[in-house]
Structure formats: structure tokens, C-alpha cells
Coordinates of C-alpha atoms and ligand atoms in Angstrom, one line a residue:
M1 CA 0.7 8.2 32.3
D2 CA -1.9 9.7 30.4
Q3 CA -2.0 8.6 26.7
P4 CA -2.0 11.3 24.0
W5 CA -5.6 11.8 22.6
W6 CA -4.8 10.0 19.4
K7 CA -4.1 6.8 21.3
R8 CA -7.4 7.2 23.3
C9 CA -10.0 7.6 20.4
V10 CA -11.6 5.8 17.6
A11 CA -11.2 7.2 14.1
Y12 CA -13.6 7.3 11.1
Q13 CA -12.4 7.8 7.6
I14 CA -14.5 9.9 5.1
Y15 CA -14.1 9.6 1.3
P16 CA -15.8 12.8 0.5
R17 CA -16.8 12.1 -3.1
S18 CA -18.9 9.1 -1.8
F19 CA -20.2 10.3 1.6
C20 CA -23.0 12.8 1.2
D21 CA -24.0 15.1 -1.7
S22 CA -25.7 18.4 -0.5
N23 CA -26.1 20.1 -3.7
G24 CA -27.4 17.4 -6.1
D25 CA -24.7 17.2 -8.6
G26 CA -24.0 13.6 -7.8
V27 CA -20.7 14.1 -6.1
G28 CA -20.3 14.2 -2.3
D29 CA -19.1 17.5 -0.9
L30 CA -18.1 19.2 2.4
R31 CA -21.6 20.5 3.2
G32 CA -22.8 16.9 2.8
I33 CA -20.5 15.9 5.4
T34 CA -21.5 18.7 7.7
S35 CA -25.1 17.6 7.5
K36 CA -24.2 14.2 8.9
L37 CA -22.2 15.6 12.0
D38 CA -24.5 14.4 14.5
Y39 CA -24.6 11.1 13.0
L40 CA -20.9 11.0 13.2
A41 CA -20.8 12.2 16.8
S42 CA -23.5 9.4 17.7
L43 CA -21.0 6.8 16.9
G44 CA -18.6 7.9 19.5
I45 CA -15.6 8.5 17.4
G46 CA -13.0 11.1 18.4
M47 CA -11.2 11.7 15.0
V48 CA -12.0 12.0 11.4
W49 CA -9.6 11.4 8.7
L50 CA -10.7 13.3 5.6
C51 CA -9.5 12.0 2.2
P52 CA -8.1 14.8 0.0
V53 CA -10.5 17.7 -0.7
Y54 CA -7.8 20.0 -2.5
A55 CA -8.1 21.1 -5.9
S56 CA -7.4 18.4 -8.4
P57 CA -8.0 17.3 -11.9
N58 CA -9.1 14.0 -10.4
D59 CA -7.2 11.5 -12.4
D60 CA -6.8 9.7 -9.0
N61 CA -9.9 11.2 -7.2
G62 CA -8.0 14.0 -5.3
Y63 CA -4.7 12.0 -4.9
D64 CA -3.4 14.2 -7.7
I65 CA -3.3 17.7 -6.3
S66 CA -3.2 20.7 -8.3
D67 CA -3.3 23.4 -5.4
Y68 CA -2.6 22.3 -1.8
E69 CA -4.3 25.2 -0.6
A70 CA -7.5 25.4 -2.5
I71 CA -10.6 23.3 -2.1
Q72 CA -11.8 21.2 -4.9
P73 CA -14.7 23.2 -6.2
D74 CA -16.8 20.0 -6.6
F75 CA -16.4 19.8 -2.7
G76 CA -17.2 23.4 -1.8
T77 CA -15.3 26.3 -0.5
L78 CA -12.8 27.1 2.2
E79 CA -15.8 28.5 4.2
D80 CA -17.5 25.2 3.8
W81 CA -14.4 23.6 5.1
I82 CA -14.1 25.9 8.1
A83 CA -17.8 25.0 9.0
L84 CA -17.0 21.3 8.9
R85 CA -13.8 21.9 11.0
D86 CA -15.9 24.1 13.5
G87 CA -18.7 21.5 13.7
L88 CA -16.5 18.6 14.3
H89 CA -14.6 20.5 17.1
A90 CA -17.8 21.6 18.7
R91 CA -18.7 17.9 19.0
G92 CA -15.1 17.0 20.4
I93 CA -14.0 15.3 17.2
R94 CA -10.5 16.0 15.7
L95 CA -10.0 16.6 12.2
V96 CA -7.0 14.9 10.3
M97 CA -6.3 16.0 6.7
D98 CA -4.7 14.0 4.0
L99 CA -1.1 15.0 2.9
V100 CA -0.2 13.8 -0.6
A101 CA 3.4 14.9 -0.9
N102 CA 5.1 12.1 -2.6
H103 CA 3.8 13.5 -5.8
S104 CA 1.5 16.3 -7.0
S105 CA -0.7 16.6 -10.0
D106 CA 1.0 17.4 -13.4
E107 CA -1.3 20.4 -13.4
H108 CA 0.1 21.9 -10.3
A109 CA 2.0 25.2 -11.1
W110 CA 5.2 23.8 -9.7
F111 CA 5.2 21.0 -12.3
V112 CA 4.0 23.3 -15.1
E113 CA 6.9 25.5 -14.3
S114 CA 9.3 22.5 -13.7
R115 CA 8.7 21.1 -17.3
T116 CA 9.2 24.3 -19.2
A117 CA 13.0 24.0 -19.4
K118 CA 16.0 22.2 -18.0
D119 CA 17.1 25.5 -16.3
S120 CA 13.7 26.2 -14.9
G121 CA 13.9 27.4 -11.4
K122 CA 11.6 24.4 -10.2
R123 CA 13.2 21.9 -12.5
D124 CA 14.8 19.8 -9.5
W125 CA 11.4 19.9 -7.5
Y126 CA 10.5 16.9 -9.7
I127 CA 12.7 13.8 -10.9
W128 CA 13.8 14.3 -14.5
R129 CA 16.4 12.0 -16.1
P130 CA 17.6 11.7 -19.7
P131 CA 16.6 8.9 -21.8
A132 CA 18.5 5.6 -21.8
A133 CA 20.9 4.9 -24.7
D134 CA 18.1 3.6 -26.7
G135 CA 15.9 6.6 -26.2
G136 CA 13.6 4.6 -23.9
P137 CA 12.9 5.1 -20.1
P138 CA 15.9 5.5 -17.8
N139 CA 15.0 2.3 -16.1
D140 CA 12.4 -0.4 -16.1
W141 CA 10.3 0.7 -13.1
Q142 CA 6.7 0.0 -13.6
S143 CA 4.1 2.3 -12.0
V144 CA 1.7 1.1 -9.3
F145 CA -1.3 1.8 -11.7
G146 CA 0.4 -0.1 -14.7
G147 CA 2.8 0.8 -17.5
P148 CA 6.2 2.5 -17.1
A149 CA 7.0 4.6 -14.1
W150 CA 8.7 7.2 -16.6
E151 CA 7.1 9.7 -19.0
Y152 CA 8.8 11.3 -21.9
D153 CA 8.3 15.0 -22.1
A154 CA 9.0 16.3 -25.6
A155 CA 9.5 20.0 -24.4
T156 CA 12.9 19.2 -22.9
G157 CA 13.5 15.6 -24.2
E158 CA 13.7 14.1 -20.7
Y159 CA 11.7 11.7 -18.8
Y160 CA 9.9 12.6 -15.3
L161 CA 9.3 9.8 -12.7
H162 CA 5.8 8.9 -11.7
L163 CA 5.3 6.0 -9.3
F164 CA 1.6 6.3 -9.9
S165 CA -0.4 7.7 -12.8
K166 CA 1.5 9.8 -15.3
K167 CA -0.7 12.8 -14.0
Q168 CA 1.0 12.3 -10.6
P169 CA 4.8 13.3 -11.1
D170 CA 6.8 12.4 -8.1
L171 CA 8.2 15.3 -6.2
N172 CA 11.9 15.5 -5.4
W173 CA 12.5 15.6 -1.6
E174 CA 16.2 16.3 -2.3
S175 CA 15.3 19.9 -3.1
T176 CA 15.7 22.0 -0.1
A177 CA 13.7 24.7 -1.8
F178 CA 10.8 22.2 -2.2
R179 CA 10.8 21.0 1.3
T180 CA 10.9 24.5 2.6
E181 CA 7.7 25.4 0.6
L182 CA 6.0 22.1 1.5
F183 CA 6.6 22.6 5.1
A184 CA 5.4 26.3 5.1
M185 CA 2.1 25.0 3.3
M186 CA 1.7 22.3 6.0
R187 CA 2.2 25.0 8.7
R188 CA -0.6 27.1 7.2
W189 CA -2.8 24.2 7.5
V190 CA -1.8 23.9 11.1
A191 CA -2.6 27.4 11.6
L192 CA -6.1 26.7 10.1
G193 CA -6.8 24.4 13.1
I194 CA -6.3 21.1 11.8
D195 CA -5.4 18.1 14.3
G196 CA -2.9 16.2 12.2
F197 CA -2.1 14.7 8.7
R198 CA -2.5 11.3 7.3
M199 CA 0.4 11.0 5.0
D200 CA 0.0 9.1 1.7
V201 CA 2.7 6.7 0.8
I202 CA 5.2 8.5 2.9
N203 CA 7.7 5.9 2.7
L204 CA 8.3 6.5 -1.0
I205 CA 9.5 10.0 -0.6
A206 CA 13.2 9.2 -0.4
K207 CA 14.3 7.8 -3.8
P208 CA 17.5 5.6 -4.0
D209 CA 20.9 7.2 -4.9
G210 CA 22.0 7.1 -8.5
L211 CA 18.5 6.7 -9.8
G212 CA 18.8 6.9 -13.7
A213 CA 19.8 5.2 -16.8
G214 CA 20.2 1.5 -16.6
D215 CA 19.9 1.0 -12.8
N216 CA 17.4 -2.0 -13.4
E217 CA 18.4 -3.8 -10.2
G218 CA 15.7 -4.4 -7.7
G219 CA 12.8 -2.7 -9.3
M220 CA 10.6 -0.2 -7.8
D221 CA 10.9 -1.7 -4.2
R222 CA 14.1 0.3 -4.1
A223 CA 12.1 3.5 -3.7
L224 CA 10.6 2.1 -0.5
N225 CA 11.9 3.2 3.0
G226 CA 14.8 5.1 1.3
P227 CA 17.8 5.9 3.5
R228 CA 16.9 9.8 3.7
M229 CA 13.3 9.1 4.7
R230 CA 14.2 9.3 8.4
D231 CA 16.0 12.7 8.0
Y232 CA 12.9 14.2 5.9
L233 CA 10.5 13.0 8.6
A234 CA 12.7 14.2 11.3
E235 CA 13.1 17.7 9.7
M236 CA 9.3 17.7 9.1
R237 CA 8.6 17.0 12.6
R238 CA 10.9 19.9 13.6
E239 CA 9.6 22.4 11.1
V240 CA 5.9 21.7 11.3
F241 CA 4.9 19.7 14.4
A242 CA 7.3 21.0 17.2
G243 CA 5.4 22.2 20.3
T244 CA 1.9 21.0 18.9
D245 CA -0.2 18.0 19.8
L246 CA -1.1 17.0 16.3
V247 CA -1.0 13.4 15.1
T248 CA 1.2 12.1 12.2
I249 CA -0.1 9.1 10.6
G250 CA 2.0 7.4 7.8
E251 CA 0.5 5.3 5.0
T252 CA 3.6 3.0 4.7
P253 CA 3.2 0.0 2.2
G254 CA 6.1 -2.5 2.4
M255 CA 7.5 -1.0 5.6
P256 CA 9.0 -3.9 7.7
L257 CA 7.7 -4.3 11.3
E258 CA 11.1 -3.3 12.8
L259 CA 11.3 -0.1 10.9
A260 CA 7.7 0.7 11.9
R261 CA 8.5 0.3 15.6
E262 CA 11.5 2.4 15.3
I263 CA 9.7 5.2 13.6
T264 CA 6.7 5.2 15.7
D265 CA 8.7 4.7 19.0
E266 CA 7.0 7.1 21.5
R267 CA 10.4 8.2 23.0
A268 CA 11.6 9.6 19.7
P269 CA 8.9 9.3 17.1
L270 CA 9.3 10.3 13.5
L271 CA 5.6 9.4 12.9
D272 CA 2.9 8.9 15.6
M273 CA 1.6 5.6 13.8
Q274 CA 1.4 4.0 10.5
F275 CA -0.7 1.7 8.3
H276 CA 1.0 -1.4 7.4
F277 CA -0.3 -3.6 4.4
E278 CA 0.7 -7.1 5.4
H279 CA -2.9 -8.1 6.1
V280 CA -4.3 -6.7 3.1
D281 CA -1.6 -8.5 0.9
L282 CA -2.6 -12.0 2.2
D283 CA -5.1 -12.8 -0.6
H284 CA -2.8 -12.7 -3.5
A285 CA 0.2 -15.0 -3.9
P286 CA 3.7 -13.5 -3.4
G287 CA 4.9 -12.1 -6.7
A288 CA 1.3 -12.3 -8.2
S289 CA -0.8 -9.4 -9.2
K290 CA -3.5 -8.2 -6.7
W291 CA -6.1 -9.2 -9.1
D292 CA -5.0 -13.0 -8.8
S293 CA -6.8 -13.6 -5.6
T294 CA -6.0 -16.5 -3.4
P295 CA -8.3 -17.3 -0.3
M296 CA -8.0 -15.0 2.7
T297 CA -7.8 -17.4 5.6
M298 CA -8.4 -16.6 9.4
P299 CA -5.1 -18.3 10.6
A300 CA -3.1 -16.2 8.1
L301 CA -4.8 -13.0 9.2
R302 CA -4.3 -13.9 13.0
A303 CA -0.8 -14.8 12.5
T304 CA -0.1 -11.4 10.6
L305 CA -2.0 -9.1 12.9
S306 CA -0.7 -10.9 16.0
R307 CA 2.9 -10.3 14.9
W308 CA 2.1 -6.8 14.4
Q309 CA 0.4 -6.6 17.9
D310 CA 3.4 -8.1 19.6
G311 CA 6.0 -6.5 17.4
M312 CA 5.2 -2.8 18.0
E313 CA 5.6 -3.4 21.8
P314 CA 6.6 -1.8 23.9
H315 CA 7.1 1.7 22.5
G316 CA 5.6 1.6 19.0
W317 CA 2.0 2.2 17.9
N318 CA -0.4 0.7 15.4
S319 CA -3.1 2.3 13.2
L320 CA -5.7 -0.5 12.8
Y321 CA -7.9 -1.0 9.8
L322 CA -9.6 -3.8 7.8
G323 CA -10.9 -1.5 5.0
N324 CA -10.3 1.8 3.5
H325 CA -10.8 3.6 0.0
D326 CA -8.1 1.4 -1.5
Q327 CA -9.3 -2.0 -0.5
P328 CA -12.5 -4.2 -1.0
R329 CA -15.1 -4.2 1.7
A330 CA -14.1 -6.0 4.9
V331 CA -17.2 -7.9 5.2
S332 CA -16.8 -9.4 1.7
R333 CA -13.2 -10.1 2.2
Y334 CA -12.7 -11.4 5.6
G335 CA -16.3 -12.3 6.6
D336 CA -19.4 -13.7 4.8
D337 CA -21.5 -11.1 2.9
G338 CA -24.2 -13.7 2.3
R339 CA -26.0 -15.6 5.0
Y340 CA -23.9 -14.2 7.9
R341 CA -23.4 -10.8 6.8
R342 CA -24.7 -9.1 10.1
E343 CA -22.9 -11.6 12.2
S344 CA -19.5 -11.5 10.2
A345 CA -19.6 -7.6 10.0
T346 CA -20.0 -7.3 13.8
L347 CA -17.2 -9.9 14.4
L348 CA -15.0 -7.8 12.2
M349 CA -16.0 -4.7 14.0
T350 CA -15.2 -6.4 17.2
L351 CA -11.7 -7.4 16.0
L352 CA -11.0 -3.9 14.7
L353 CA -12.1 -2.2 18.0
T354 CA -10.4 -4.6 20.4
L355 CA -6.9 -4.8 19.1
K356 CA -4.1 -2.4 20.4
G357 CA -3.8 0.6 18.3
T358 CA -5.8 3.3 17.0
P359 CA -8.8 1.8 15.0
F360 CA -9.9 3.4 11.8
I361 CA -13.6 2.6 10.8
Y362 CA -14.0 3.1 7.0
Q363 CA -17.3 4.8 6.1
G364 CA -20.1 2.4 5.7
D365 CA -18.5 -0.4 7.5
E366 CA -20.5 0.5 10.4
I367 CA -23.5 -0.6 8.5
G368 CA -21.8 -3.7 7.0
M369 CA -21.6 -2.3 3.5
A370 CA -20.4 -4.9 0.9
N371 CA -18.6 -5.3 -2.2
V372 CA -20.5 -4.2 -5.4
A373 CA -20.7 -6.4 -8.5
F374 CA -21.1 -4.3 -11.6
D375 CA -22.3 -5.8 -14.8
S376 CA -19.9 -4.0 -16.9
I377 CA -16.4 -2.3 -16.8
T378 CA -18.0 0.8 -18.0
D379 CA -19.6 1.1 -14.5
Y380 CA -16.2 1.2 -12.9
R381 CA -14.5 4.5 -12.3
D382 CA -11.1 3.9 -10.6
I383 CA -8.0 4.5 -12.6
E384 CA -6.3 1.6 -11.2
T385 CA -9.2 -0.7 -12.1
L386 CA -9.6 0.6 -15.6
N387 CA -5.9 0.1 -16.3
A388 CA -6.1 -3.4 -14.9
W389 CA -8.8 -4.1 -17.2
L390 CA -6.8 -3.2 -20.2
W391 CA -4.1 -5.3 -18.9
L392 CA -6.2 -8.4 -18.1
T393 CA -8.1 -8.4 -21.4
G394 CA -5.0 -7.2 -23.3
T395 CA -1.5 -8.6 -22.3
R396 CA -3.1 -11.3 -20.3
G397 CA -5.5 -12.3 -22.9
L398 CA -8.3 -13.0 -20.4
D399 CA -12.0 -13.0 -21.6
A400 CA -14.3 -10.4 -20.4
A401 CA -16.2 -12.5 -17.9
S402 CA -13.0 -13.7 -16.1
A403 CA -11.5 -10.3 -16.0
L404 CA -14.6 -8.9 -14.6
A405 CA -14.7 -11.5 -11.9
M406 CA -11.2 -10.6 -10.9
I407 CA -12.1 -6.9 -10.8
R408 CA -15.3 -7.4 -8.7
K409 CA -13.2 -9.0 -6.0
K410 CA -10.4 -6.5 -5.8
S411 CA -11.5 -3.2 -7.3
R412 CA -11.0 -0.1 -5.0
D413 CA -14.6 1.0 -6.4
N414 CA -15.9 -1.7 -3.8
A415 CA -15.2 1.0 -1.3
R416 CA -16.2 4.0 -3.2
T417 CA -19.8 3.4 -4.0
P418 CA -22.1 6.0 -2.2
M419 CA -22.7 5.8 1.4
Q420 CA -26.1 4.2 1.9
W421 CA -28.1 6.6 4.0
S422 CA -31.5 5.3 3.2
A423 CA -33.6 3.2 0.8
A424 CA -34.6 6.5 -1.2
P425 CA -33.4 6.7 -4.7
N426 CA -29.6 6.9 -5.1
A427 CA -29.3 5.4 -1.6
G428 CA -30.3 8.8 -0.1
F429 CA -26.6 10.0 -1.1
S430 CA -27.8 12.5 -3.8
A431 CA -30.7 13.9 -5.5
A432 CA -29.0 13.2 -8.9
A433 CA -27.4 10.2 -10.3
P434 CA -24.0 9.7 -8.4
W435 CA -20.7 9.7 -10.0
I436 CA -20.5 6.0 -9.5
A437 CA -23.7 3.9 -9.1
P438 CA -24.8 2.8 -5.6
N439 CA -24.6 -0.8 -4.6
P440 CA -28.0 -2.0 -5.4
D441 CA -28.3 -3.7 -2.1
Y442 CA -28.8 -0.3 -0.4
T443 CA -32.6 -0.8 -0.3
G444 CA -32.0 -3.4 2.6
H445 CA -28.7 -2.0 4.0
N446 CA -28.7 1.6 4.8
V447 CA -28.4 3.8 7.8
A448 CA -32.1 4.4 8.2
A449 CA -32.7 0.8 8.3
A450 CA -30.0 0.2 10.8
E451 CA -31.2 2.9 13.0
A452 CA -34.6 1.3 13.3
D453 CA -33.0 -2.1 14.0
P454 CA -31.8 -2.6 17.5
D455 CA -29.7 -5.8 16.3
S456 CA -27.9 -3.9 13.4
V457 CA -24.3 -3.5 12.9
L458 CA -24.6 0.1 13.5
H459 CA -26.1 -0.1 17.0
Y460 CA -23.5 -2.8 17.8
T461 CA -20.7 -0.7 16.7
R462 CA -22.0 2.1 19.0
R463 CA -22.0 -0.3 21.8
L464 CA -18.5 -1.7 21.1
I465 CA -17.1 1.8 20.9
A466 CA -18.5 2.7 24.2
L467 CA -17.1 -0.4 25.7
R468 CA -13.8 0.3 24.4
Q469 CA -13.8 3.7 25.6
G470 CA -15.0 2.7 29.0
T471 CA -12.5 -0.2 29.4
P472 CA -8.8 0.7 29.9
A473 CA -7.6 -2.8 29.1
L474 CA -9.2 -2.3 25.6
R475 CA -7.6 1.0 25.1
S476 CA -4.1 0.5 26.2
G477 CA -3.7 -3.1 27.5
R478 CA -1.1 -5.5 26.1
Y479 CA -2.5 -8.1 23.5
R480 CA -1.6 -11.7 24.1
L481 CA -2.9 -14.5 21.6
L482 CA -4.4 -17.4 23.7
D483 CA -4.4 -20.1 21.0
A484 CA -2.2 -19.8 17.8
E485 CA -3.4 -23.0 16.2
H486 CA -7.2 -23.2 16.4
P487 CA -8.6 -23.4 13.0
A488 CA -11.8 -21.4 13.6
L489 CA -11.5 -19.5 16.8
W490 CA -9.3 -16.5 17.2
L491 CA -8.9 -16.0 21.2
Y492 CA -6.9 -13.2 22.6
E493 CA -6.6 -11.1 25.8
R494 CA -5.8 -7.5 26.5
T495 CA -4.3 -6.9 29.7
S496 CA -3.2 -3.8 31.8
E497 CA -2.7 -2.8 35.4
M498 CA -6.3 -1.6 35.1
G499 CA -8.0 -5.0 34.2
R500 CA -8.1 -7.9 31.7
C501 CA -10.4 -8.6 28.9
V502 CA -10.8 -11.6 26.7
V503 CA -12.1 -11.5 23.1
A504 CA -13.4 -14.7 21.4
L505 CA -14.2 -14.7 17.7
N506 CA -15.6 -17.6 15.8
F507 CA -14.5 -17.1 12.1
S508 CA -16.6 -20.1 11.0
D509 CA -20.3 -20.8 10.0
T510 CA -20.5 -23.6 12.7
T511 CA -20.8 -23.6 16.5
Q512 CA -17.6 -24.1 18.2
P513 CA -16.8 -25.1 22.0
L514 CA -15.5 -22.4 24.0
P515 CA -12.3 -23.4 26.1
P516 CA -13.8 -24.0 29.6
A517 CA -11.5 -21.4 31.3
L518 CA -13.1 -18.8 29.0
A519 CA -16.8 -20.1 29.4
E520 CA -16.5 -19.0 33.1
L521 CA -15.9 -15.4 32.4
P522 CA -18.8 -12.9 32.6
C523 CA -19.8 -11.8 29.1
L524 CA -19.6 -7.9 28.3
L525 CA -21.0 -7.9 24.9
T526 CA -21.7 -10.3 22.3
N527 CA -23.3 -10.0 18.6
H528 CA -25.4 -12.9 19.3
H529 CA -29.0 -13.1 20.7
N530 CA -28.9 -16.1 23.0
P531 CA -25.3 -16.8 23.8
A532 CA -24.6 -20.3 25.2
A533 CA -21.9 -20.1 27.9
D534 CA -19.8 -22.9 26.6
T535 CA -20.1 -22.4 22.9
L536 CA -19.7 -19.8 20.3
A537 CA -22.4 -19.6 17.5
A538 CA -21.5 -19.2 13.9
W539 CA -19.6 -15.8 13.5
E540 CA -20.2 -15.0 17.1
A541 CA -17.9 -12.5 18.7
R542 CA -17.9 -12.2 22.4
N543 CA -16.0 -9.8 24.7
L544 CA -15.6 -11.2 28.1
G545 CA -14.5 -9.7 31.5
P546 CA -13.6 -8.9 34.2
A547 CA -13.0 -5.7 32.8
Ligands
GLC1 C1 -2.3 6.1 -1.6 C2 -3.9 6.4 -1.6 C3 -4.4 5.9 -2.9 C4 -3.7 6.7 -4.1 C5 -2.2 6.5 -3.9 C6 -1.5 7.6 -4.8 O1 -2.2 4.7 -1.6 O2 -4.5 5.8 -0.4 O3 -5.9 6.2 -3.0 O4 -4.2 6.3 -5.3 O5 -1.8 6.6 -2.6 O6 -1.7 8.7 -4.3

């Protein structure tokens, strides 16, 4: 059976603020992206996920939307967006937009109206509750970005819920009028020719029953995967996506594997695929904050991703990622961004592109972009990072150097420094000083240098995408782990009735013997110059046939 288009292609994620600035104001924009269409096409990708480009006061860089149908002026106009859409489509690349519908901006007209009076027509489009008996917040939920998840609003003497910043009030999916308007808005984007939505924290939309004063049991995790989530997603599918071939991609932190499999079951899907968070949560201890890093080990990563590979069989579907705009850079986190930067970046790209699911390459990972180490907190921009700084140096009482060390490891800004196009000033990203400073390593690590070097991560990524696209077993074959115990090698195969492929990854900086049965297989692609048949060099990644 033919697979749907979104199972067959490789996706590329664009964070527009940091991709390319066409008009010299230091902020990436739509025309900047359009100017790089041939570069995107040259990768061999089939889908772009565009992070939010809608009107926003930018408290959370566009994830706080004040008008779902207007383009953020910093990014351009609707005409610019149409030119981008057409340019992608002309190159056979689909365009997936971000849908941020768990919350809006507090500057959205809906919220402005909602907060005016308890009997406002849109009061119940958001989640308002009276104060607790002591006048404090209704319960003790803490927001993801730090501090209470409730904000008092003097105009009506009630609190509103915000799971993220206080400028991101949560929308109330229990309101039929809200859902009707939301779905109508989505249909208007569908009519504009988009190819799908990536849905921000979509498993937070169904809040638990009886939310309000004094229900402190269980904390905010109770907002995850709420009972009515299935109903809302089913209704959305009917109202917006029926009869289309658009893709729906959920961002679903804290969604258990069994539920993810059920929700993406191709026989009756509520979403076509989802991003889980288990592998990006491996480097902090359970219960500890994300800033309290513990080492990321290959065996833990292997166990987690293998569990999701097996667990989504036979009818579910994974979105695959090692980095995105919310995570540190993959090469710095799972690889070695020092001596083995090229080798480990290409190894990680091999992993991403040879697992079962739809791989998402985050902008810059195809040239091995690494974490930044800014000297001062004043160089950071992300609201989560800046709040964490206050918490680490305040409540936690850490000195500045210790707090900065923690932030350098985990800040979302690691992924948000400008795309490194060349060694020109500002990394070739902009004619002006960018909104966030580039990583100073851009002089050596950039697209222009990578184009000129046949061994670069970029050229290897292109070869790998071509291999995946030309090898049915890599696109749709079942995953099977070949050795669950090896301390350094991750060995797996992908098999379908169309063939078999073996992937051998050396997650260490020492040479490792390859099991004899694998040493006999022909090599389809390696990231190493002189591969030895029976060993894998430091951070070597080898794709073995027969295909
Ligand atoms: C998602 C986004 C993240 C944003 C948050 C709130 O996790 O990826 O960037 O801050 O939702 O919208």
C-alpha cells in the first residue's frame, strides 16, 4: 500500500526569527526564507515546518499569538507568505504551519474582551476562577516558565490560568463557541493552501474537571492528556481535515507511549504523528529541574528510542527529532562538539534519518551547529532562560558563574542563534546586528564553508537523505535492535519485504570491533574516510546493505 506523503518525506524545521534576515533589521523574515528556497530544495526535504509567523507581542517569540490571521510585521506580509508557499510548492516541498491553540496572547482581541467583565460574551473562552479563601491563586499549579500558573486580574477580581507565561492565557476548549471559531480559522488557513499543522502542546487542551479553588492534588500534570482531549481532536479532524490529505503533528510532552500509539493509529487517527519528549528529558534526574543536568548516555538514549520504535508498531507513527527550537543543539548534547564535531554530527544525522518515522531536521543541524556559551545573562533572550536565571540566582541562591554554567547547557537560546550562512559579519544572517548574537564559531562553521567541503556534515546529510529516499527499508521497514547491551555501539536493522538495511553507530571516541556478521555486509554509506571492514572508528556511522 502506498504510504501517505508525510510518511515518505524528510521534514525541515524553520525558526523564522533566526533563519535569514532580508531587510537588515536584525530579525529573520519570510523573504529571507524565500531567498533560501534553492538551498532547502538542495537538501532533498519534502516538508517545511514553519514556527509561528503570526502577529504576536513576542513574549515567547511568536508562541503568544495576538491575531491568528495576520502575519507578524517583523516577518513581512501575507503576500510574502504566499510567495514562500508558492516557492516551496514549486519545488515539491509541503508547508506545515504551527498551530498554537492551547493559549493565545493576552493581547488577542478575544482575551481583551474576556477580561472586561464576568458577563463578557467571551468570558468563558479563557479559564477564570475566583481566588482561594485566602485571596491567593485557586490552586498551587506552577507555570512551565516559572512562578504561579494563575494571574490575578483586578478588573474583575478573578484569576486566569496560564500554563506558560502570564502573557499566554490558556484558552477554554470547553467553550463550543471558541472551538467553532478556532476551527473556522483553521479552515481559512487550509483554504490558503497549507499542507498541515504542527500543534503546540496539543495534549494540554483538555483541563481536568473541577479545576479551581483548593484542588492541589497532582499538580499541573493533571492538565496533560485530559479525558476530553480525544473528543476535541476527533471534532477537529471532522471539522477541519475531513476529505483532505493534510498532516497533523502533535507536540505532546508527557504523553505515554500507549496513548501516542492509539492516537496516531492509522486505522482511526486523531493525529497523524506526535513528538514525544522522553529522550530530551533523559539528562535531568526525575523530579529535578531541567537546569540540573545529569549526563546523557547512549544506552539510555538507545533504550528510550528503541522503546518508541517498537511501541508504535504496527499502526502508530513517530515524529523523529534530536533538536528543535526548545532544545540544546544535538551535537553538543548527544555528540562531541569538540574534537569529533563533524563525526558525531554526521553520526547523529544518520540516527535521525534511519529510524522509522518522519525525521525533522532542525535548521543548522545539517551544518553541525553547536551550543553557544554567552559570557553574560544579558546576551540571552528567551523568557524561560531569563526566568530561570532569576530563580537560580534568587530562590536557589547560586552564584552567577554556576547559574550561567547551567543555563549554557540547557537554554533554548542554544538553538535560536542565527543560522550560520557564511563567515561574513553576523554569520551572513543579516546586514545588521541580529536580535540575538550569533555563535562566534560561525567563522569556521557555516553553509558556505560546508558547501566547499565534500566531507562536510551538509554534504553527508544530502547523501543520507538521498539514501533514505531511495531505500524502501529505510522509509518503512520495521526497526529491530541487534544488541541491547553494548556500551558503545548502537546496532539496528530496518527490514521490510522490500529489503534490509543495518545501521551501526559508534557512540565513542575509540575504535570498536564490528560483529563479524555485520562486517561482511556491503557498506552503503559511512561518515568515515577509510572504513575498515571489521571495525568502526571513533564516532563512525555506517549504513550497511543489502538494501
Ligand atoms: C511549545 C513550543 C515552545 C513554547 C511553548 C508554549 O513547547 O515549542 O517554544 O514556548 O510551547 O507555547
